[in-house]
Amino acid sequence: MSDLCPVYAPFFSAMGCTSAIVFTCAYGTAKSGVGISAMSVLRPDLMMKCVVPVIMAGIIAIYGLVVSVLIAGDLSVTMSLAQGFVQLGAGLSVGLAGLAAGFAIGIVGDAGVRGTAQQPRLFVGMILILIFAEVLGLYGLIVALIMNTSGSDMKGVVRKSFLLVTVAQSLLSVCINCYWDKVATGFSFLRTGHQVTLLRPCWFSYNDSYSLRRSDMSANTQNTY
């Protein structure tokens, strides 16, 4: 585990997986089913014809299922925090888009099947409206797939970054015992005896710089005598 790959990183991916499958709820199916049941009392012959809204509402749940399976396949203990955030966004994209599409399909389907029972010519118009409502969930699926692919590509980048950080820490640990008075870049390596960091900017306090000069002068005086 590291700062780039904390232990809680898979939690965000799991929440994205849950959001993708939960938010694509069965509201559209329930709302359309109520309208079909009420319409079938007057026109039972149109029941099978008007079941289209229920089918289209069920397709939205498939969108969420696809994204959830893809996110669940990338879950691992060593995944990066950035990948978890991206997969959470992917799950929310398809989940919230599916939720909006489900509401649209449910409302249109309920009113559409009731109107079709009184005027059969409304059936084609209802189907067109349902298609455009279904496309909202499809847009969320496309964005979620793109985000999930981008999150999967972050694995190699995070591994390279972690390797560079490890190498840099190793080099700094080797230089801890080195003594440098001044560095051209404006940083100073202080003695190990001082309880300060290894790298310190040149604008440290006047007292620190004064004490360092006094210690150097006393050391030079002792060497002279």
PDB file of C-alpha atoms in Angstrom:
ATOM      1  CA  MET A   1       0.000   0.000   0.000  1.00  0.00           C
ATOM      2  CA  SER A   2       1.112   3.567  -0.684  1.00  0.00           C
ATOM      3  CA  ASP A   3      -0.285   7.063  -1.038  1.00  0.00           C
ATOM      4  CA  LEU A   4      -1.095   6.294  -4.683  1.00  0.00           C
ATOM      5  CA  CYS A   5      -2.746   2.948  -3.872  1.00  0.00           C
ATOM      6  CA  PRO A   6      -4.416   3.252  -0.436  1.00  0.00           C
ATOM      7  CA  VAL A   7      -6.335   0.395   1.137  1.00  0.00           C
ATOM      8  CA  TYR A   8      -9.685   2.191   0.705  1.00  0.00           C
ATOM      9  CA  ALA A   9      -9.324   2.743  -3.055  1.00  0.00           C
ATOM     10  CA  PRO A  10     -11.457  -0.320  -4.024  1.00  0.00           C
ATOM     11  CA  PHE A  11     -14.339   1.139  -2.006  1.00  0.00           C
ATOM     12  CA  PHE A  12     -14.971   3.816  -4.637  1.00  0.00           C
ATOM     13  CA  SER A  13     -14.975   1.237  -7.428  1.00  0.00           C
ATOM     14  CA  ALA A  14     -17.420  -0.893  -5.457  1.00  0.00           C
ATOM     15  CA  MET A  15     -19.690   2.121  -5.002  1.00  0.00           C
ATOM     16  CA  GLY A  16     -19.523   2.785  -8.733  1.00  0.00           C
ATOM     17  CA  CYS A  17     -20.463  -0.831  -9.410  1.00  0.00           C
ATOM     18  CA  THR A  18     -23.393  -0.542  -6.999  1.00  0.00           C
ATOM     19  CA  SER A  19     -24.557   2.782  -8.427  1.00  0.00           C
ATOM     20  CA  ALA A  20     -24.590   1.410 -11.960  1.00  0.00           C
ATOM     21  CA  ILE A  21     -26.948  -1.437 -11.085  1.00  0.00           C
ATOM     22  CA  VAL A  22     -29.086   0.203  -8.370  1.00  0.00           C
ATOM     23  CA  PHE A  23     -29.960   3.543  -9.954  1.00  0.00           C
ATOM     24  CA  THR A  24     -31.212   1.820 -13.111  1.00  0.00           C
ATOM     25  CA  CYS A  25     -34.250   0.826 -11.089  1.00  0.00           C
ATOM     26  CA  ALA A  26     -37.529  -0.705 -12.255  1.00  0.00           C
ATOM     27  CA  TYR A  27     -39.531   2.522 -12.027  1.00  0.00           C
ATOM     28  CA  GLY A  28     -40.171   2.521 -15.767  1.00  0.00           C
ATOM     29  CA  THR A  29     -41.354  -1.081 -15.664  1.00  0.00           C
ATOM     30  CA  ALA A  30     -43.665  -0.463 -12.705  1.00  0.00           C
ATOM     31  CA  LYS A  31     -45.145   2.755 -14.059  1.00  0.00           C
ATOM     32  CA  SER A  32     -45.740   1.291 -17.518  1.00  0.00           C
ATOM     33  CA  GLY A  33     -47.156  -1.882 -15.992  1.00  0.00           C
ATOM     34  CA  VAL A  34     -49.758   0.112 -14.084  1.00  0.00           C
ATOM     35  CA  GLY A  35     -50.876   1.802 -17.298  1.00  0.00           C
ATOM     36  CA  ILE A  36     -51.015  -1.503 -19.192  1.00  0.00           C
ATOM     37  CA  SER A  37     -53.086  -3.101 -16.447  1.00  0.00           C
ATOM     38  CA  ALA A  38     -55.567  -0.223 -16.467  1.00  0.00           C
ATOM     39  CA  MET A  39     -55.753  -0.271 -20.273  1.00  0.00           C
ATOM     40  CA  SER A  40     -56.316  -4.032 -20.437  1.00  0.00           C
ATOM     41  CA  VAL A  41     -59.612  -3.692 -18.607  1.00  0.00           C
ATOM     42  CA  LEU A  42     -61.102  -1.859 -21.579  1.00  0.00           C
ATOM     43  CA  ARG A  43     -58.983  -3.286 -24.423  1.00  0.00           C
ATOM     44  CA  PRO A  44     -57.524  -6.685 -23.498  1.00  0.00           C
ATOM     45  CA  ASP A  45     -56.652  -7.300 -27.139  1.00  0.00           C
ATOM     46  CA  LEU A  46     -54.011  -4.521 -27.039  1.00  0.00           C
ATOM     47  CA  MET A  47     -52.164  -5.824 -23.993  1.00  0.00           C
ATOM     48  CA  MET A  48     -49.409  -7.682 -25.882  1.00  0.00           C
ATOM     49  CA  LYS A  49     -49.029  -4.811 -28.323  1.00  0.00           C
ATOM     50  CA  CYS A  50     -48.587  -2.210 -25.576  1.00  0.00           C
ATOM     51  CA  VAL A  51     -46.002  -4.188 -23.592  1.00  0.00           C
ATOM     52  CA  VAL A  52     -43.238  -2.361 -25.504  1.00  0.00           C
ATOM     53  CA  PRO A  53     -42.638   0.258 -22.737  1.00  0.00           C
ATOM     54  CA  VAL A  54     -41.961  -2.510 -20.224  1.00  0.00           C
ATOM     55  CA  ILE A  55     -39.412  -4.124 -22.539  1.00  0.00           C
ATOM     56  CA  MET A  56     -37.624  -0.843 -23.207  1.00  0.00           C
ATOM     57  CA  ALA A  57     -37.486  -0.085 -19.478  1.00  0.00           C
ATOM     58  CA  GLY A  58     -35.857  -3.467 -18.886  1.00  0.00           C
ATOM     59  CA  ILE A  59     -33.128  -2.721 -21.428  1.00  0.00           C
ATOM     60  CA  ILE A  60     -31.881   0.146 -19.238  1.00  0.00           C
ATOM     61  CA  ALA A  61     -31.100  -2.315 -16.459  1.00  0.00           C
ATOM     62  CA  ILE A  62     -28.901  -4.225 -18.923  1.00  0.00           C
ATOM     63  CA  TYR A  63     -26.836  -1.059 -19.444  1.00  0.00           C
ATOM     64  CA  GLY A  64     -26.145  -0.869 -15.725  1.00  0.00           C
ATOM     65  CA  LEU A  65     -25.401  -4.589 -15.552  1.00  0.00           C
ATOM     66  CA  VAL A  66     -22.760  -4.338 -18.285  1.00  0.00           C
ATOM     67  CA  VAL A  67     -20.931  -1.478 -16.564  1.00  0.00           C
ATOM     68  CA  SER A  68     -21.159  -3.196 -13.170  1.00  0.00           C
ATOM     69  CA  VAL A  69     -19.566  -6.361 -14.537  1.00  0.00           C
ATOM     70  CA  LEU A  70     -16.738  -4.375 -16.150  1.00  0.00           C
ATOM     71  CA  ILE A  71     -16.027  -2.431 -12.957  1.00  0.00           C
ATOM     72  CA  ALA A  72     -16.189  -5.564 -10.806  1.00  0.00           C
ATOM     73  CA  GLY A  73     -13.663  -7.237 -13.095  1.00  0.00           C
ATOM     74  CA  ASP A  74     -11.101  -4.498 -12.346  1.00  0.00           C
ATOM     75  CA  LEU A  75     -11.453  -4.654  -8.551  1.00  0.00           C
ATOM     76  CA  SER A  76      -8.188  -5.458  -6.788  1.00  0.00           C
ATOM     77  CA  VAL A  77      -6.497  -4.691  -3.494  1.00  0.00           C
ATOM     78  CA  THR A  78      -3.631  -2.804  -5.140  1.00  0.00           C
ATOM     79  CA  MET A  79      -5.724  -0.549  -7.372  1.00  0.00           C
ATOM     80  CA  SER A  80      -5.012   3.182  -7.382  1.00  0.00           C
ATOM     81  CA  LEU A  81      -7.173   5.882  -5.870  1.00  0.00           C
ATOM     82  CA  ALA A  82      -7.485   7.662  -9.227  1.00  0.00           C
ATOM     83  CA  GLN A  83      -8.830   4.507 -10.842  1.00  0.00           C
ATOM     84  CA  GLY A  84     -11.393   4.157  -8.052  1.00  0.00           C
ATOM     85  CA  PHE A  85     -12.617   7.713  -8.578  1.00  0.00           C
ATOM     86  CA  VAL A  86     -12.911   7.222 -12.337  1.00  0.00           C
ATOM     87  CA  GLN A  87     -14.870   3.987 -11.934  1.00  0.00           C
ATOM     88  CA  LEU A  88     -17.149   5.654  -9.396  1.00  0.00           C
ATOM     89  CA  GLY A  89     -17.862   8.343 -11.980  1.00  0.00           C
ATOM     90  CA  ALA A  90     -18.532   5.670 -14.606  1.00  0.00           C
ATOM     91  CA  GLY A  91     -21.059   3.953 -12.359  1.00  0.00           C
ATOM     92  CA  LEU A  92     -22.800   7.207 -11.532  1.00  0.00           C
ATOM     93  CA  SER A  93     -22.925   8.177 -15.217  1.00  0.00           C
ATOM     94  CA  VAL A  94     -24.793   5.100 -16.358  1.00  0.00           C
ATOM     95  CA  GLY A  95     -26.821   4.876 -13.143  1.00  0.00           C
ATOM     96  CA  LEU A  96     -28.169   8.425 -13.100  1.00  0.00           C
ATOM     97  CA  ALA A  97     -28.702   8.445 -16.872  1.00  0.00           C
ATOM     98  CA  GLY A  98     -30.615   5.174 -16.569  1.00  0.00           C
ATOM     99  CA  LEU A  99     -32.663   6.586 -13.706  1.00  0.00           C
ATOM    100  CA  ALA A 100     -33.685   9.595 -15.800  1.00  0.00           C
ATOM    101  CA  ALA A 101     -34.462   7.390 -18.798  1.00  0.00           C
ATOM    102  CA  GLY A 102     -36.522   5.049 -16.605  1.00  0.00           C
ATOM    103  CA  PHE A 103     -38.622   7.940 -15.329  1.00  0.00           C
ATOM    104  CA  ALA A 104     -39.187   9.164 -18.884  1.00  0.00           C
ATOM    105  CA  ILE A 105     -40.153   5.727 -20.186  1.00  0.00           C
ATOM    106  CA  GLY A 106     -42.472   5.088 -17.243  1.00  0.00           C
ATOM    107  CA  ILE A 107     -44.355   8.360 -17.572  1.00  0.00           C
ATOM    108  CA  VAL A 108     -44.609   8.175 -21.372  1.00  0.00           C
ATOM    109  CA  GLY A 109     -45.547   4.501 -21.305  1.00  0.00           C
ATOM    110  CA  ASP A 110     -48.286   4.993 -18.730  1.00  0.00           C
ATOM    111  CA  ALA A 111     -49.917   7.841 -20.614  1.00  0.00           C
ATOM    112  CA  GLY A 112     -49.214   6.290 -24.016  1.00  0.00           C
ATOM    113  CA  VAL A 113     -50.904   2.947 -23.442  1.00  0.00           C
ATOM    114  CA  ARG A 114     -53.963   4.651 -21.958  1.00  0.00           C
ATOM    115  CA  GLY A 115     -54.184   6.920 -25.002  1.00  0.00           C
ATOM    116  CA  THR A 116     -53.617   4.004 -27.383  1.00  0.00           C
ATOM    117  CA  ALA A 117     -56.612   2.222 -25.892  1.00  0.00           C
ATOM    118  CA  GLN A 118     -58.813   5.143 -26.925  1.00  0.00           C
ATOM    119  CA  GLN A 119     -57.006   6.051 -30.156  1.00  0.00           C
ATOM    120  CA  PRO A 120     -54.890   3.252 -31.724  1.00  0.00           C
ATOM    121  CA  ARG A 121     -53.183   5.745 -34.048  1.00  0.00           C
ATOM    122  CA  LEU A 122     -51.168   7.031 -31.084  1.00  0.00           C
ATOM    123  CA  PHE A 123     -49.164   3.810 -30.923  1.00  0.00           C
ATOM    124  CA  VAL A 124     -46.498   4.844 -33.468  1.00  0.00           C
ATOM    125  CA  GLY A 125     -46.006   8.225 -31.802  1.00  0.00           C
ATOM    126  CA  MET A 126     -45.649   6.542 -28.413  1.00  0.00           C
ATOM    127  CA  ILE A 127     -42.946   4.231 -29.772  1.00  0.00           C
ATOM    128  CA  LEU A 128     -40.962   7.167 -31.175  1.00  0.00           C
ATOM    129  CA  ILE A 129     -41.113   9.002 -27.851  1.00  0.00           C
ATOM    130  CA  LEU A 130     -39.983   5.866 -26.026  1.00  0.00           C
ATOM    131  CA  ILE A 131     -37.018   5.488 -28.382  1.00  0.00           C
ATOM    132  CA  PHE A 132     -35.789   9.007 -27.645  1.00  0.00           C
ATOM    133  CA  ALA A 133     -36.253   8.384 -23.917  1.00  0.00           C
ATOM    134  CA  GLU A 134     -34.236   5.172 -24.212  1.00  0.00           C
ATOM    135  CA  VAL A 135     -31.357   7.007 -25.888  1.00  0.00           C
ATOM    136  CA  LEU A 136     -30.728   8.937 -22.643  1.00  0.00           C
ATOM    137  CA  GLY A 137     -29.622   5.736 -20.949  1.00  0.00           C
ATOM    138  CA  LEU A 138     -27.511   4.803 -23.979  1.00  0.00           C
ATOM    139  CA  TYR A 139     -25.600   8.077 -23.699  1.00  0.00           C
ATOM    140  CA  GLY A 140     -24.785   7.275 -20.090  1.00  0.00           C
ATOM    141  CA  LEU A 141     -23.578   3.806 -21.120  1.00  0.00           C
ATOM    142  CA  ILE A 142     -21.214   5.239 -23.744  1.00  0.00           C
ATOM    143  CA  VAL A 143     -19.697   7.729 -21.289  1.00  0.00           C
ATOM    144  CA  ALA A 144     -19.358   5.036 -18.624  1.00  0.00           C
ATOM    145  CA  LEU A 145     -17.524   2.692 -21.000  1.00  0.00           C
ATOM    146  CA  ILE A 146     -15.100   5.455 -22.001  1.00  0.00           C
ATOM    147  CA  MET A 147     -14.423   6.361 -18.364  1.00  0.00           C
ATOM    148  CA  ASN A 148     -13.948   2.734 -17.358  1.00  0.00           C
ATOM    149  CA  THR A 149     -11.441   2.249 -20.178  1.00  0.00           C
ATOM    150  CA  SER A 150      -9.546   5.361 -19.074  1.00  0.00           C
ATOM    151  CA  GLY A 151      -9.500   4.093 -15.497  1.00  0.00           C
ATOM    152  CA  SER A 152      -8.091   0.737 -16.586  1.00  0.00           C
ATOM    153  CA  ASP A 153      -5.276   2.518 -18.454  1.00  0.00           C
ATOM    154  CA  MET A 154      -4.167   4.203 -15.213  1.00  0.00           C
ATOM    155  CA  LYS A 155      -2.717   0.985 -13.803  1.00  0.00           C
ATOM    156  CA  GLY A 156       0.573   1.212 -15.693  1.00  0.00           C
ATOM    157  CA  VAL A 157       0.972   4.932 -15.013  1.00  0.00           C
ATOM    158  CA  VAL A 158       0.507   4.458 -11.282  1.00  0.00           C
ATOM    159  CA  ARG A 159       2.999   1.595 -11.190  1.00  0.00           C
ATOM    160  CA  LYS A 160       5.634   3.704 -12.962  1.00  0.00           C
ATOM    161  CA  SER A 161       4.987   6.628 -10.619  1.00  0.00           C
ATOM    162  CA  PHE A 162       5.291   4.373  -7.583  1.00  0.00           C
ATOM    163  CA  LEU A 163       8.588   3.016  -8.930  1.00  0.00           C
ATOM    164  CA  LEU A 164       9.956   6.533  -9.440  1.00  0.00           C
ATOM    165  CA  VAL A 165       8.929   7.548  -5.927  1.00  0.00           C
ATOM    166  CA  THR A 166      10.632   4.460  -4.489  1.00  0.00           C
ATOM    167  CA  VAL A 167      13.854   5.189  -6.372  1.00  0.00           C
ATOM    168  CA  ALA A 168      13.800   8.825  -5.247  1.00  0.00           C
ATOM    169  CA  GLN A 169      13.328   7.809  -1.626  1.00  0.00           C
ATOM    170  CA  SER A 170      16.232   5.382  -1.880  1.00  0.00           C
ATOM    171  CA  LEU A 171      18.515   8.067  -3.301  1.00  0.00           C
ATOM    172  CA  LEU A 172      17.551  10.498  -0.562  1.00  0.00           C
ATOM    173  CA  SER A 173      18.206   7.907   2.140  1.00  0.00           C
ATOM    174  CA  VAL A 174      21.729   7.407   0.761  1.00  0.00           C
ATOM    175  CA  CYS A 175      22.413  11.165   0.905  1.00  0.00           C
ATOM    176  CA  ILE A 176      21.268  11.621   4.511  1.00  0.00           C
ATOM    177  CA  ASN A 177      24.807  11.399   5.940  1.00  0.00           C
ATOM    178  CA  CYS A 178      26.248  13.807   3.382  1.00  0.00           C
ATOM    179  CA  TYR A 179      27.162  17.338   4.370  1.00  0.00           C
ATOM    180  CA  TRP A 180      26.687  20.289   2.038  1.00  0.00           C
ATOM    181  CA  ASP A 181      26.980  23.916   3.034  1.00  0.00           C
ATOM    182  CA  LYS A 182      25.262  25.464   0.043  1.00  0.00           C
ATOM    183  CA  VAL A 183      23.571  24.292  -3.120  1.00  0.00           C
ATOM    184  CA  ALA A 184      23.279  26.439  -6.245  1.00  0.00           C
ATOM    185  CA  THR A 185      19.525  25.866  -6.454  1.00  0.00           C
ATOM    186  CA  GLY A 186      18.952  27.655  -3.173  1.00  0.00           C
ATOM    187  CA  PHE A 187      18.627  24.579  -0.930  1.00  0.00           C
ATOM    188  CA  SER A 188      20.902  23.523   1.902  1.00  0.00           C
ATOM    189  CA  PHE A 189      21.676  20.066   3.199  1.00  0.00           C
ATOM    190  CA  LEU A 190      21.921  20.373   6.972  1.00  0.00           C
ATOM    191  CA  ARG A 191      23.900  18.180   9.317  1.00  0.00           C
ATOM    192  CA  THR A 192      22.318  14.992  10.550  1.00  0.00           C
ATOM    193  CA  GLY A 193      22.528  16.212  14.147  1.00  0.00           C
ATOM    194  CA  HIS A 194      20.022  19.010  13.520  1.00  0.00           C
ATOM    195  CA  GLN A 195      16.426  17.903  13.943  1.00  0.00           C
ATOM    196  CA  VAL A 196      15.269  19.321  10.633  1.00  0.00           C
ATOM    197  CA  THR A 197      14.438  17.946   7.231  1.00  0.00           C
ATOM    198  CA  LEU A 198      17.079  16.923   4.735  1.00  0.00           C
ATOM    199  CA  LEU A 199      16.194  19.594   2.194  1.00  0.00           C
ATOM    200  CA  ARG A 200      15.488  23.055   3.458  1.00  0.00           C
ATOM    201  CA  PRO A 201      15.023  26.275   1.450  1.00  0.00           C
ATOM    202  CA  CYS A 202      17.576  29.049   1.646  1.00  0.00           C
ATOM    203  CA  TRP A 203      15.045  31.441   3.196  1.00  0.00           C
ATOM    204  CA  PHE A 204      15.116  29.660   6.580  1.00  0.00           C
ATOM    205  CA  SER A 205      15.129  31.909   9.645  1.00  0.00           C
ATOM    206  CA  TYR A 206      17.960  34.289  10.475  1.00  0.00           C
ATOM    207  CA  ASN A 207      18.643  32.529  13.773  1.00  0.00           C
ATOM    208  CA  ASP A 208      19.331  29.237  12.004  1.00  0.00           C
ATOM    209  CA  SER A 209      21.689  30.843   9.502  1.00  0.00           C
ATOM    210  CA  TYR A 210      23.414  32.814  12.270  1.00  0.00           C
ATOM    211  CA  SER A 211      23.929  29.708  14.393  1.00  0.00           C
ATOM    212  CA  LEU A 212      25.365  27.845  11.425  1.00  0.00           C
ATOM    213  CA  ARG A 213      27.820  30.670  10.709  1.00  0.00           C
ATOM    214  CA  ARG A 214      28.878  30.820  14.368  1.00  0.00           C
ATOM    215  CA  SER A 215      29.481  27.065  14.463  1.00  0.00           C
ATOM    216  CA  ASP A 216      31.545  27.240  11.270  1.00  0.00           C
ATOM    217  CA  MET A 217      33.587  30.171  12.608  1.00  0.00           C
ATOM    218  CA  SER A 218      34.293  28.386  15.884  1.00  0.00           C
ATOM    219  CA  ALA A 219      35.369  25.280  14.003  1.00  0.00           C
ATOM    220  CA  ASN A 220      37.742  27.319  11.829  1.00  0.00           C
ATOM    221  CA  THR A 221      39.180  29.058  14.897  1.00  0.00           C
ATOM    222  CA  GLN A 222      39.917  25.755  16.621  1.00  0.00           C
ATOM    223  CA  ASN A 223      41.595  24.431  13.500  1.00  0.00           C
ATOM    224  CA  THR A 224      43.769  27.548  13.291  1.00  0.00           C
ATOM    225  CA  TYR A 225      45.057  27.184  16.839  1.00  0.00           C
TER     226      TYR A 225
END
